[in-house]
């Protein structure tokens, strides 16, 4: 546990629904559904279609603008090729999809296991910068249980990764819990702590709407690097010094740390199964989240696959530093 985080928390919300891990059967969607938007970093228009997939299929991206045979990219941690400001996956043929974390967060947060995601470009549309539009799409398509029991990855011992003052640890737990600490010099953000026990209900109500964010002074450098070309006040919280520039303000007083949890859920969804573990992250991002999965799977003694229906089911919680 991070120093002080577990000692200075007050309950700010509570949910008693089943955890995301505790769903007993695999899930997909009832029917296909589509949307259209722009890529956050490319700025290019892109269309996306979500399709149902059979049990055991997992989450697979399909680039419809590329020829068959090398256009499918499984959503897996070992397919991640870039973590600069987003998570990008690629296959051996070189086909890639960028900025997958918000969509993957909605998929994992709502407990969906099997999907085919078609894109006619190399980046998932950013929509409003949160996971809310993707959660809405999944709900509109209808989430349904399949007949195959669900499995989960149970963490068996502590695993820690660190880099440049940032640290992520995952420990054994009966649920999927994330504790996040962020610390920025801007008074608009400052230091924020939040701990959540992830469940579909809690994700939908307390995490999904949190938007990505960035600093105005970084925009020019990002665009020179070919990133952030589709970013705007319509799909990101933008900070200028100590001021939030968006006219509507924040969706949550601690929207920034909630978005970091949203990202973490999406990045860790690339494990391929729901995770039973307690994640404690300090100043972490996409690179360290992926590094954690590599560290976990590097040693079989760190984890095991278990049947979800044999696990205890607890309530979900949301706590924040006072």
PDB file of C-alpha atoms in Angstrom:
ATOM      1  CA  UNK A   1       0.000   0.000   0.000  1.00  0.00           C
ATOM      2  CA  UNK A   2       1.233   3.505  -0.748  1.00  0.00           C
ATOM      3  CA  UNK A   3       2.305   5.442   2.305  1.00  0.00           C
ATOM      4  CA  UNK A   4      -0.657   7.220   3.814  1.00  0.00           C
ATOM      5  CA  UNK A   5      -3.201   6.200   1.188  1.00  0.00           C
ATOM      6  CA  UNK A   6      -4.784   3.431   3.216  1.00  0.00           C
ATOM      7  CA  UNK A   7      -4.642   5.442   6.436  1.00  0.00           C
ATOM      8  CA  UNK A   8      -6.397   8.574   5.223  1.00  0.00           C
ATOM      9  CA  UNK A   9      -9.414   7.633   3.189  1.00  0.00           C
ATOM     10  CA  UNK A  10     -13.067   8.449   3.489  1.00  0.00           C
ATOM     11  CA  UNK A  11     -15.890   6.743   1.645  1.00  0.00           C
ATOM     12  CA  UNK A  12     -17.282   9.043  -1.045  1.00  0.00           C
ATOM     13  CA  UNK A  13     -19.411   6.504  -2.855  1.00  0.00           C
ATOM     14  CA  UNK A  14     -20.468   2.900  -2.478  1.00  0.00           C
ATOM     15  CA  UNK A  15     -21.836   0.176  -4.727  1.00  0.00           C
ATOM     16  CA  UNK A  16     -22.982  -3.306  -3.801  1.00  0.00           C
ATOM     17  CA  UNK A  17     -23.066  -4.814  -7.289  1.00  0.00           C
ATOM     18  CA  UNK A  18     -21.013  -7.828  -8.323  1.00  0.00           C
ATOM     19  CA  UNK A  19     -17.402  -7.173  -9.160  1.00  0.00           C
ATOM     20  CA  UNK A  20     -16.220  -7.374 -12.773  1.00  0.00           C
ATOM     21  CA  UNK A  21     -14.221 -10.461 -11.836  1.00  0.00           C
ATOM     22  CA  UNK A  22     -17.249 -12.104 -10.227  1.00  0.00           C
ATOM     23  CA  UNK A  23     -19.278 -12.522 -13.426  1.00  0.00           C
ATOM     24  CA  UNK A  24     -19.598 -16.306 -13.803  1.00  0.00           C
ATOM     25  CA  UNK A  25     -19.963 -16.608 -17.583  1.00  0.00           C
ATOM     26  CA  UNK A  26     -18.194 -15.042 -20.528  1.00  0.00           C
ATOM     27  CA  UNK A  27     -20.006 -12.164 -22.221  1.00  0.00           C
ATOM     28  CA  UNK A  28     -20.296 -10.617 -25.671  1.00  0.00           C
ATOM     29  CA  UNK A  29     -22.787  -8.220 -27.300  1.00  0.00           C
ATOM     30  CA  UNK A  30     -26.118  -9.193 -28.848  1.00  0.00           C
ATOM     31  CA  UNK A  31     -25.720  -7.306 -32.123  1.00  0.00           C
ATOM     32  CA  UNK A  32     -23.205  -5.249 -34.089  1.00  0.00           C
ATOM     33  CA  UNK A  33     -23.025  -1.513 -33.522  1.00  0.00           C
ATOM     34  CA  UNK A  34     -20.979   1.281 -35.088  1.00  0.00           C
ATOM     35  CA  UNK A  35     -19.703   4.794 -34.483  1.00  0.00           C
ATOM     36  CA  UNK A  36     -17.530   7.357 -36.219  1.00  0.00           C
ATOM     37  CA  UNK A  37     -15.047   9.909 -34.913  1.00  0.00           C
ATOM     38  CA  UNK A  38     -11.487  11.170 -35.230  1.00  0.00           C
ATOM     39  CA  UNK A  39      -8.227   9.788 -33.930  1.00  0.00           C
ATOM     40  CA  UNK A  40      -6.826  11.713 -30.961  1.00  0.00           C
ATOM     41  CA  UNK A  41      -3.273  11.647 -32.273  1.00  0.00           C
ATOM     42  CA  UNK A  42      -3.705  11.227 -36.045  1.00  0.00           C
ATOM     43  CA  UNK A  43      -6.615  13.648 -36.364  1.00  0.00           C
ATOM     44  CA  UNK A  44      -7.942  11.416 -39.160  1.00  0.00           C
ATOM     45  CA  UNK A  45     -11.617  10.351 -39.398  1.00  0.00           C
ATOM     46  CA  UNK A  46     -12.240   6.708 -38.528  1.00  0.00           C
ATOM     47  CA  UNK A  47     -15.256   4.391 -38.460  1.00  0.00           C
ATOM     48  CA  UNK A  48     -15.548   1.588 -35.935  1.00  0.00           C
ATOM     49  CA  UNK A  49     -17.896  -1.401 -35.757  1.00  0.00           C
ATOM     50  CA  UNK A  50     -18.192  -3.697 -32.732  1.00  0.00           C
ATOM     51  CA  UNK A  51     -19.261  -7.270 -33.554  1.00  0.00           C
ATOM     52  CA  UNK A  52     -20.277 -10.178 -31.295  1.00  0.00           C
ATOM     53  CA  UNK A  53     -17.717 -12.981 -31.039  1.00  0.00           C
ATOM     54  CA  UNK A  54     -17.977 -16.583 -29.806  1.00  0.00           C
ATOM     55  CA  UNK A  55     -16.885 -17.716 -26.355  1.00  0.00           C
ATOM     56  CA  UNK A  56     -13.136 -18.086 -26.034  1.00  0.00           C
ATOM     57  CA  UNK A  57     -12.471 -15.670 -28.894  1.00  0.00           C
ATOM     58  CA  UNK A  58     -11.201 -12.779 -26.802  1.00  0.00           C
ATOM     59  CA  UNK A  59     -10.914  -9.187 -28.026  1.00  0.00           C
ATOM     60  CA  UNK A  60      -9.516  -8.857 -31.549  1.00  0.00           C
ATOM     61  CA  UNK A  61      -9.097  -5.712 -33.656  1.00  0.00           C
ATOM     62  CA  UNK A  62      -9.532  -5.967 -37.428  1.00  0.00           C
ATOM     63  CA  UNK A  63      -8.254  -3.311 -39.844  1.00  0.00           C
ATOM     64  CA  UNK A  64     -10.743  -3.266 -42.730  1.00  0.00           C
ATOM     65  CA  UNK A  65      -8.553  -0.854 -44.704  1.00  0.00           C
ATOM     66  CA  UNK A  66      -5.863  -3.540 -44.979  1.00  0.00           C
ATOM     67  CA  UNK A  67      -5.869  -6.768 -46.951  1.00  0.00           C
ATOM     68  CA  UNK A  68      -7.124  -9.958 -45.313  1.00  0.00           C
ATOM     69  CA  UNK A  69      -4.530 -12.245 -43.787  1.00  0.00           C
ATOM     70  CA  UNK A  70      -2.545  -9.686 -41.858  1.00  0.00           C
ATOM     71  CA  UNK A  71      -5.199  -7.304 -40.646  1.00  0.00           C
ATOM     72  CA  UNK A  72      -6.180  -8.833 -37.289  1.00  0.00           C
ATOM     73  CA  UNK A  73      -4.487  -7.742 -34.061  1.00  0.00           C
ATOM     74  CA  UNK A  74      -5.324  -9.548 -30.791  1.00  0.00           C
ATOM     75  CA  UNK A  75      -5.676  -7.226 -27.811  1.00  0.00           C
ATOM     76  CA  UNK A  76      -2.774  -8.622 -25.791  1.00  0.00           C
ATOM     77  CA  UNK A  77      -0.061  -7.134 -23.602  1.00  0.00           C
ATOM     78  CA  UNK A  78       2.687  -8.771 -25.673  1.00  0.00           C
ATOM     79  CA  UNK A  79       1.347  -7.078 -28.825  1.00  0.00           C
ATOM     80  CA  UNK A  80       1.985  -3.592 -27.400  1.00  0.00           C
ATOM     81  CA  UNK A  81       4.580  -1.788 -29.513  1.00  0.00           C
ATOM     82  CA  UNK A  82       4.315   1.806 -28.321  1.00  0.00           C
ATOM     83  CA  UNK A  83       3.202   3.501 -25.096  1.00  0.00           C
ATOM     84  CA  UNK A  84       3.905   7.147 -25.938  1.00  0.00           C
ATOM     85  CA  UNK A  85       0.789   9.022 -24.741  1.00  0.00           C
ATOM     86  CA  UNK A  86      -1.392   6.001 -25.600  1.00  0.00           C
ATOM     87  CA  UNK A  87      -1.249   2.218 -25.968  1.00  0.00           C
ATOM     88  CA  UNK A  88      -0.600   0.865 -29.460  1.00  0.00           C
ATOM     89  CA  UNK A  89      -0.757  -2.800 -30.462  1.00  0.00           C
ATOM     90  CA  UNK A  90       0.525  -4.452 -33.642  1.00  0.00           C
ATOM     91  CA  UNK A  91       0.768  -7.898 -35.229  1.00  0.00           C
ATOM     92  CA  UNK A  92       3.683  -9.640 -36.931  1.00  0.00           C
ATOM     93  CA  UNK A  93       2.539  -8.313 -40.317  1.00  0.00           C
ATOM     94  CA  UNK A  94       2.949  -4.741 -39.103  1.00  0.00           C
ATOM     95  CA  UNK A  95      -0.738  -3.847 -38.836  1.00  0.00           C
ATOM     96  CA  UNK A  96      -1.312  -1.638 -35.801  1.00  0.00           C
ATOM     97  CA  UNK A  97      -4.064   0.098 -33.824  1.00  0.00           C
ATOM     98  CA  UNK A  98      -3.358   3.056 -31.534  1.00  0.00           C
ATOM     99  CA  UNK A  99      -5.169   4.651 -28.592  1.00  0.00           C
ATOM    100  CA  UNK A 100      -6.985   1.483 -27.604  1.00  0.00           C
ATOM    101  CA  UNK A 101      -7.002   2.090 -23.833  1.00  0.00           C
ATOM    102  CA  UNK A 102     -10.341   3.929 -23.456  1.00  0.00           C
ATOM    103  CA  UNK A 103     -12.229   1.354 -25.511  1.00  0.00           C
ATOM    104  CA  UNK A 104     -10.471  -1.528 -23.730  1.00  0.00           C
ATOM    105  CA  UNK A 105     -11.356   0.080 -20.399  1.00  0.00           C
ATOM    106  CA  UNK A 106     -15.057   0.153 -21.288  1.00  0.00           C
ATOM    107  CA  UNK A 107     -14.905  -3.462 -22.494  1.00  0.00           C
ATOM    108  CA  UNK A 108     -13.191  -4.695 -19.332  1.00  0.00           C
ATOM    109  CA  UNK A 109     -15.097  -2.384 -17.004  1.00  0.00           C
ATOM    110  CA  UNK A 110     -18.451  -3.735 -18.203  1.00  0.00           C
ATOM    111  CA  UNK A 111     -17.226  -7.347 -18.207  1.00  0.00           C
ATOM    112  CA  UNK A 112     -17.236  -8.064 -21.952  1.00  0.00           C
ATOM    113  CA  UNK A 113     -14.883 -10.903 -22.934  1.00  0.00           C
ATOM    114  CA  UNK A 114     -15.370 -11.529 -26.653  1.00  0.00           C
ATOM    115  CA  UNK A 115     -15.557  -8.981 -29.488  1.00  0.00           C
ATOM    116  CA  UNK A 116     -14.346  -8.269 -32.990  1.00  0.00           C
ATOM    117  CA  UNK A 117     -13.564  -4.560 -33.396  1.00  0.00           C
ATOM    118  CA  UNK A 118     -13.411  -3.371 -36.998  1.00  0.00           C
ATOM    119  CA  UNK A 119     -11.638  -0.118 -37.848  1.00  0.00           C
ATOM    120  CA  UNK A 120     -11.023   1.494 -41.225  1.00  0.00           C
ATOM    121  CA  UNK A 121      -7.891   3.239 -39.930  1.00  0.00           C
ATOM    122  CA  UNK A 122      -4.969   2.884 -37.523  1.00  0.00           C
ATOM    123  CA  UNK A 123      -6.506   4.513 -34.441  1.00  0.00           C
ATOM    124  CA  UNK A 124      -9.610   4.096 -32.270  1.00  0.00           C
ATOM    125  CA  UNK A 125     -11.793   7.229 -32.411  1.00  0.00           C
ATOM    126  CA  UNK A 126     -11.300   9.427 -29.351  1.00  0.00           C
ATOM    127  CA  UNK A 127     -15.002  10.413 -29.078  1.00  0.00           C
ATOM    128  CA  UNK A 128     -15.231  12.712 -26.000  1.00  0.00           C
ATOM    129  CA  UNK A 129     -11.916  11.570 -24.486  1.00  0.00           C
ATOM    130  CA  UNK A 130     -13.472   9.193 -21.973  1.00  0.00           C
ATOM    131  CA  UNK A 131     -14.827   5.636 -21.978  1.00  0.00           C
ATOM    132  CA  UNK A 132     -18.437   6.796 -21.674  1.00  0.00           C
ATOM    133  CA  UNK A 133     -19.309   6.693 -25.412  1.00  0.00           C
ATOM    134  CA  UNK A 134     -17.887   3.167 -25.691  1.00  0.00           C
ATOM    135  CA  UNK A 135     -19.792   1.983 -22.616  1.00  0.00           C
ATOM    136  CA  UNK A 136     -22.938   3.489 -24.159  1.00  0.00           C
ATOM    137  CA  UNK A 137     -22.293   1.633 -27.430  1.00  0.00           C
ATOM    138  CA  UNK A 138     -21.864  -1.682 -25.628  1.00  0.00           C
ATOM    139  CA  UNK A 139     -25.070  -1.152 -23.673  1.00  0.00           C
ATOM    140  CA  UNK A 140     -26.991  -0.160 -26.804  1.00  0.00           C
ATOM    141  CA  UNK A 141     -25.780  -3.326 -28.539  1.00  0.00           C
ATOM    142  CA  UNK A 142     -26.838  -5.335 -25.493  1.00  0.00           C
ATOM    143  CA  UNK A 143     -24.430  -7.307 -23.305  1.00  0.00           C
ATOM    144  CA  UNK A 144     -25.309 -10.976 -23.007  1.00  0.00           C
ATOM    145  CA  UNK A 145     -23.896 -13.966 -21.179  1.00  0.00           C
ATOM    146  CA  UNK A 146     -22.513 -16.920 -23.105  1.00  0.00           C
ATOM    147  CA  UNK A 147     -22.652 -20.534 -22.003  1.00  0.00           C
ATOM    148  CA  UNK A 148     -18.917 -20.856 -21.348  1.00  0.00           C
ATOM    149  CA  UNK A 149     -17.665 -20.279 -17.771  1.00  0.00           C
ATOM    150  CA  UNK A 150     -15.428 -17.286 -17.242  1.00  0.00           C
ATOM    151  CA  UNK A 151     -11.837 -17.612 -16.117  1.00  0.00           C
ATOM    152  CA  UNK A 152      -9.597 -15.110 -14.371  1.00  0.00           C
ATOM    153  CA  UNK A 153      -5.931 -14.535 -13.658  1.00  0.00           C
ATOM    154  CA  UNK A 154      -5.291 -14.841  -9.928  1.00  0.00           C
ATOM    155  CA  UNK A 155      -2.167 -13.053  -8.721  1.00  0.00           C
ATOM    156  CA  UNK A 156      -0.211 -15.313  -6.339  1.00  0.00           C
ATOM    157  CA  UNK A 157       2.527 -12.995  -5.067  1.00  0.00           C
ATOM    158  CA  UNK A 158       3.591  -9.360  -5.111  1.00  0.00           C
ATOM    159  CA  UNK A 159       5.097  -8.035  -8.345  1.00  0.00           C
ATOM    160  CA  UNK A 160       6.541  -4.499  -8.553  1.00  0.00           C
ATOM    161  CA  UNK A 161       7.889  -2.446 -11.449  1.00  0.00           C
ATOM    162  CA  UNK A 162       9.403   1.031 -11.214  1.00  0.00           C
ATOM    163  CA  UNK A 163      10.874   3.690 -13.463  1.00  0.00           C
ATOM    164  CA  UNK A 164      11.945   7.265 -12.835  1.00  0.00           C
ATOM    165  CA  UNK A 165      10.036   7.743  -9.591  1.00  0.00           C
ATOM    166  CA  UNK A 166       6.915   5.924 -10.795  1.00  0.00           C
ATOM    167  CA  UNK A 167       5.915   2.573  -9.298  1.00  0.00           C
ATOM    168  CA  UNK A 168       3.213  -0.041  -9.807  1.00  0.00           C
ATOM    169  CA  UNK A 169       2.709  -3.079  -7.563  1.00  0.00           C
ATOM    170  CA  UNK A 170       0.155  -5.853  -7.898  1.00  0.00           C
ATOM    171  CA  UNK A 171      -0.618  -8.133  -4.947  1.00  0.00           C
ATOM    172  CA  UNK A 172      -2.910 -11.128  -4.347  1.00  0.00           C
ATOM    173  CA  UNK A 173      -6.601 -10.265  -3.819  1.00  0.00           C
ATOM    174  CA  UNK A 174     -10.028 -11.832  -4.328  1.00  0.00           C
ATOM    175  CA  UNK A 175     -11.192  -8.885  -6.461  1.00  0.00           C
ATOM    176  CA  UNK A 176      -9.748  -6.365  -8.921  1.00  0.00           C
ATOM    177  CA  UNK A 177      -8.740  -3.292  -6.936  1.00  0.00           C
ATOM    178  CA  UNK A 178      -6.823  -0.250  -8.142  1.00  0.00           C
ATOM    179  CA  UNK A 179      -5.296   2.401  -5.890  1.00  0.00           C
ATOM    180  CA  UNK A 180      -3.902   5.349  -7.835  1.00  0.00           C
ATOM    181  CA  UNK A 181      -1.866   8.370  -6.806  1.00  0.00           C
ATOM    182  CA  UNK A 182      -1.016  11.231  -9.177  1.00  0.00           C
ATOM    183  CA  UNK A 183       0.948  14.378  -8.370  1.00  0.00           C
ATOM    184  CA  UNK A 184       1.261  17.401 -10.681  1.00  0.00           C
ATOM    185  CA  UNK A 185       2.735  20.827  -9.971  1.00  0.00           C
ATOM    186  CA  UNK A 186      -0.293  22.528 -11.532  1.00  0.00           C
ATOM    187  CA  UNK A 187      -2.788  23.634  -8.884  1.00  0.00           C
ATOM    188  CA  UNK A 188      -5.551  22.531 -11.259  1.00  0.00           C
ATOM    189  CA  UNK A 189      -4.564  18.933 -10.469  1.00  0.00           C
ATOM    190  CA  UNK A 190      -2.155  18.764  -7.526  1.00  0.00           C
ATOM    191  CA  UNK A 191      -1.958  15.452  -5.667  1.00  0.00           C
ATOM    192  CA  UNK A 192      -4.973  13.157  -5.997  1.00  0.00           C
ATOM    193  CA  UNK A 193      -5.575   9.695  -4.504  1.00  0.00           C
ATOM    194  CA  UNK A 194      -8.354   7.251  -5.308  1.00  0.00           C
ATOM    195  CA  UNK A 195      -9.003   3.567  -4.631  1.00  0.00           C
ATOM    196  CA  UNK A 196     -11.661   1.543  -6.455  1.00  0.00           C
ATOM    197  CA  UNK A 197     -12.829  -2.041  -6.451  1.00  0.00           C
ATOM    198  CA  UNK A 198     -13.760  -2.418 -10.090  1.00  0.00           C
ATOM    199  CA  UNK A 199     -17.290  -3.538 -10.933  1.00  0.00           C
ATOM    200  CA  UNK A 200     -19.537  -2.806 -13.933  1.00  0.00           C
ATOM    201  CA  UNK A 201     -21.757  -0.581 -11.803  1.00  0.00           C
ATOM    202  CA  UNK A 202     -18.912   1.392 -10.269  1.00  0.00           C
ATOM    203  CA  UNK A 203     -17.102   1.690 -13.607  1.00  0.00           C
ATOM    204  CA  UNK A 204     -20.221   3.024 -15.315  1.00  0.00           C
ATOM    205  CA  UNK A 205     -21.087   5.527 -12.579  1.00  0.00           C
ATOM    206  CA  UNK A 206     -17.723   6.687 -11.289  1.00  0.00           C
ATOM    207  CA  UNK A 207     -14.955   6.045 -13.850  1.00  0.00           C
ATOM    208  CA  UNK A 208     -16.273   5.886 -17.434  1.00  0.00           C
ATOM    209  CA  UNK A 209     -16.953   9.626 -17.827  1.00  0.00           C
ATOM    210  CA  UNK A 210     -13.462  10.782 -16.784  1.00  0.00           C
ATOM    211  CA  UNK A 211     -11.724  12.413 -19.766  1.00  0.00           C
ATOM    212  CA  UNK A 212      -8.135  12.376 -20.916  1.00  0.00           C
ATOM    213  CA  UNK A 213      -6.195  15.538 -20.113  1.00  0.00           C
ATOM    214  CA  UNK A 214      -3.152  17.502 -21.181  1.00  0.00           C
ATOM    215  CA  UNK A 215      -1.329  20.807 -20.818  1.00  0.00           C
ATOM    216  CA  UNK A 216      -1.600  23.647 -23.313  1.00  0.00           C
ATOM    217  CA  UNK A 217       2.166  24.244 -23.303  1.00  0.00           C
ATOM    218  CA  UNK A 218       2.743  20.645 -24.455  1.00  0.00           C
ATOM    219  CA  UNK A 219       0.399  20.811 -27.455  1.00  0.00           C
ATOM    220  CA  UNK A 220       2.886  22.352 -29.902  1.00  0.00           C
ATOM    221  CA  UNK A 221       5.591  19.796 -29.066  1.00  0.00           C
ATOM    222  CA  UNK A 222       3.090  16.955 -29.366  1.00  0.00           C
ATOM    223  CA  UNK A 223       1.946  18.075 -32.797  1.00  0.00           C
ATOM    224  CA  UNK A 224       5.525  18.443 -34.016  1.00  0.00           C
ATOM    225  CA  UNK A 225       5.967  14.805 -32.973  1.00  0.00           C
ATOM    226  CA  UNK A 226       2.875  13.840 -34.977  1.00  0.00           C
ATOM    227  CA  UNK A 227       0.673  13.400 -31.893  1.00  0.00           C
ATOM    228  CA  UNK A 228      -2.422  15.098 -30.541  1.00  0.00           C
ATOM    229  CA  UNK A 229      -3.568  16.334 -33.958  1.00  0.00           C
ATOM    230  CA  UNK A 230      -7.178  15.409 -33.219  1.00  0.00           C
ATOM    231  CA  UNK A 231      -7.187  16.799 -29.685  1.00  0.00           C
ATOM    232  CA  UNK A 232      -9.486  19.676 -28.723  1.00  0.00           C
ATOM    233  CA  UNK A 233     -11.561  21.002 -25.854  1.00  0.00           C
ATOM    234  CA  UNK A 234     -14.303  18.696 -27.169  1.00  0.00           C
ATOM    235  CA  UNK A 235     -12.347  15.533 -26.345  1.00  0.00           C
ATOM    236  CA  UNK A 236      -9.855  16.422 -23.614  1.00  0.00           C
ATOM    237  CA  UNK A 237      -9.477  18.459 -20.454  1.00  0.00           C
ATOM    238  CA  UNK A 238      -6.865  21.104 -21.273  1.00  0.00           C
ATOM    239  CA  UNK A 239      -4.904  22.869 -18.531  1.00  0.00           C
ATOM    240  CA  UNK A 240      -3.206  26.243 -18.962  1.00  0.00           C
ATOM    241  CA  UNK A 241      -0.961  26.840 -15.969  1.00  0.00           C
ATOM    242  CA  UNK A 242      -3.260  26.391 -12.977  1.00  0.00           C
ATOM    243  CA  UNK A 243      -6.500  26.808 -14.917  1.00  0.00           C
ATOM    244  CA  UNK A 244      -8.847  24.334 -16.604  1.00  0.00           C
ATOM    245  CA  UNK A 245      -9.671  25.829 -20.014  1.00  0.00           C
ATOM    246  CA  UNK A 246     -12.865  23.850 -20.709  1.00  0.00           C
ATOM    247  CA  UNK A 247     -15.906  26.114 -20.273  1.00  0.00           C
ATOM    248  CA  UNK A 248     -17.951  23.330 -18.682  1.00  0.00           C
ATOM    249  CA  UNK A 249     -15.272  22.603 -16.101  1.00  0.00           C
ATOM    250  CA  UNK A 250     -14.675  19.113 -14.689  1.00  0.00           C
ATOM    251  CA  UNK A 251     -17.050  16.156 -14.572  1.00  0.00           C
ATOM    252  CA  UNK A 252     -15.638  15.119 -11.184  1.00  0.00           C
ATOM    253  CA  UNK A 253     -13.579  17.205  -8.773  1.00  0.00           C
ATOM    254  CA  UNK A 254     -10.890  14.514  -9.095  1.00  0.00           C
ATOM    255  CA  UNK A 255     -11.458  13.730 -12.789  1.00  0.00           C
ATOM    256  CA  UNK A 256      -7.715  13.478 -13.426  1.00  0.00           C
ATOM    257  CA  UNK A 257      -7.012  10.556 -11.097  1.00  0.00           C
ATOM    258  CA  UNK A 258     -10.204   8.847 -12.234  1.00  0.00           C
ATOM    259  CA  UNK A 259      -8.991   9.009 -15.816  1.00  0.00           C
ATOM    260  CA  UNK A 260      -5.661   7.498 -14.794  1.00  0.00           C
ATOM    261  CA  UNK A 261      -7.608   4.597 -13.247  1.00  0.00           C
ATOM    262  CA  UNK A 262      -9.631   4.346 -16.466  1.00  0.00           C
ATOM    263  CA  UNK A 263      -6.383   4.077 -18.440  1.00  0.00           C
ATOM    264  CA  UNK A 264      -5.009   1.481 -16.017  1.00  0.00           C
ATOM    265  CA  UNK A 265      -8.117  -0.694 -16.394  1.00  0.00           C
ATOM    266  CA  UNK A 266      -7.763  -0.526 -20.184  1.00  0.00           C
ATOM    267  CA  UNK A 267      -4.034  -1.264 -20.182  1.00  0.00           C
ATOM    268  CA  UNK A 268      -4.352  -4.210 -17.800  1.00  0.00           C
ATOM    269  CA  UNK A 269      -7.264  -5.616 -19.832  1.00  0.00           C
ATOM    270  CA  UNK A 270      -4.546  -6.684 -22.271  1.00  0.00           C
ATOM    271  CA  UNK A 271      -3.768  -9.526 -19.862  1.00  0.00           C
ATOM    272  CA  UNK A 272      -6.428 -11.439 -21.801  1.00  0.00           C
ATOM    273  CA  UNK A 273      -8.522 -12.409 -18.775  1.00  0.00           C
ATOM    274  CA  UNK A 274     -10.013 -10.494 -15.853  1.00  0.00           C
ATOM    275  CA  UNK A 275      -7.448  -9.964 -13.094  1.00  0.00           C
ATOM    276  CA  UNK A 276      -7.805 -10.879  -9.428  1.00  0.00           C
ATOM    277  CA  UNK A 277      -5.272  -8.599  -7.844  1.00  0.00           C
ATOM    278  CA  UNK A 278      -4.721  -5.390  -5.906  1.00  0.00           C
ATOM    279  CA  UNK A 279      -2.914  -2.754  -7.982  1.00  0.00           C
ATOM    280  CA  UNK A 280      -1.183   0.143  -6.249  1.00  0.00           C
ATOM    281  CA  UNK A 281       0.151   2.744  -8.676  1.00  0.00           C
ATOM    282  CA  UNK A 282       2.025   5.972  -8.053  1.00  0.00           C
ATOM    283  CA  UNK A 283       2.542   8.376 -10.971  1.00  0.00           C
ATOM    284  CA  UNK A 284       2.153   5.513 -13.440  1.00  0.00           C
ATOM    285  CA  UNK A 285       1.192   5.520 -17.104  1.00  0.00           C
ATOM    286  CA  UNK A 286       0.813   3.265 -20.131  1.00  0.00           C
ATOM    287  CA  UNK A 287       4.463   2.176 -20.254  1.00  0.00           C
ATOM    288  CA  UNK A 288       4.613   1.063 -16.631  1.00  0.00           C
ATOM    289  CA  UNK A 289       1.186  -0.613 -16.794  1.00  0.00           C
ATOM    290  CA  UNK A 290       2.426  -2.730 -19.696  1.00  0.00           C
ATOM    291  CA  UNK A 291       5.735  -3.383 -17.978  1.00  0.00           C
ATOM    292  CA  UNK A 292       3.776  -4.741 -14.997  1.00  0.00           C
ATOM    293  CA  UNK A 293       2.001  -7.327 -17.159  1.00  0.00           C
ATOM    294  CA  UNK A 294       5.305  -8.424 -18.692  1.00  0.00           C
ATOM    295  CA  UNK A 295       6.765  -8.812 -15.196  1.00  0.00           C
ATOM    296  CA  UNK A 296       3.768 -10.814 -13.960  1.00  0.00           C
ATOM    297  CA  UNK A 297       3.811 -13.258 -16.874  1.00  0.00           C
ATOM    298  CA  UNK A 298       7.600 -13.586 -16.885  1.00  0.00           C
ATOM    299  CA  UNK A 299       7.355 -16.052 -13.974  1.00  0.00           C
ATOM    300  CA  UNK A 300       4.608 -18.734 -13.766  1.00  0.00           C
ATOM    301  CA  UNK A 301       4.896 -18.595  -9.982  1.00  0.00           C
ATOM    302  CA  UNK A 302       3.307 -15.133 -10.054  1.00  0.00           C
ATOM    303  CA  UNK A 303      -0.104 -16.191 -11.360  1.00  0.00           C
ATOM    304  CA  UNK A 304      -2.611 -18.927 -12.149  1.00  0.00           C
ATOM    305  CA  UNK A 305      -5.804 -19.313 -14.188  1.00  0.00           C
ATOM    306  CA  UNK A 306      -8.910 -20.025 -12.104  1.00  0.00           C
ATOM    307  CA  UNK A 307     -12.629 -20.520 -12.748  1.00  0.00           C
ATOM    308  CA  UNK A 308     -14.503 -17.382 -11.750  1.00  0.00           C
ATOM    309  CA  UNK A 309     -17.556 -19.255 -10.454  1.00  0.00           C
ATOM    310  CA  UNK A 310     -15.447 -20.707  -7.630  1.00  0.00           C
ATOM    311  CA  UNK A 311     -14.547 -17.250  -6.309  1.00  0.00           C
ATOM    312  CA  UNK A 312     -16.133 -15.184  -3.538  1.00  0.00           C
ATOM    313  CA  UNK A 313     -18.182 -12.182  -4.701  1.00  0.00           C
ATOM    314  CA  UNK A 314     -17.831  -8.903  -2.834  1.00  0.00           C
ATOM    315  CA  UNK A 315     -19.268  -5.420  -3.089  1.00  0.00           C
ATOM    316  CA  UNK A 316     -17.535  -2.580  -4.909  1.00  0.00           C
ATOM    317  CA  UNK A 317     -16.105   0.469  -3.166  1.00  0.00           C
ATOM    318  CA  UNK A 318     -14.762   3.876  -4.056  1.00  0.00           C
ATOM    319  CA  UNK A 319     -12.586   5.790  -1.593  1.00  0.00           C
ATOM    320  CA  UNK A 320     -10.646   9.013  -1.816  1.00  0.00           C
ATOM    321  CA  UNK A 321      -8.211  10.899   0.356  1.00  0.00           C
ATOM    322  CA  UNK A 322      -9.865  13.560   2.495  1.00  0.00           C
TER     323      UNK A 322
END
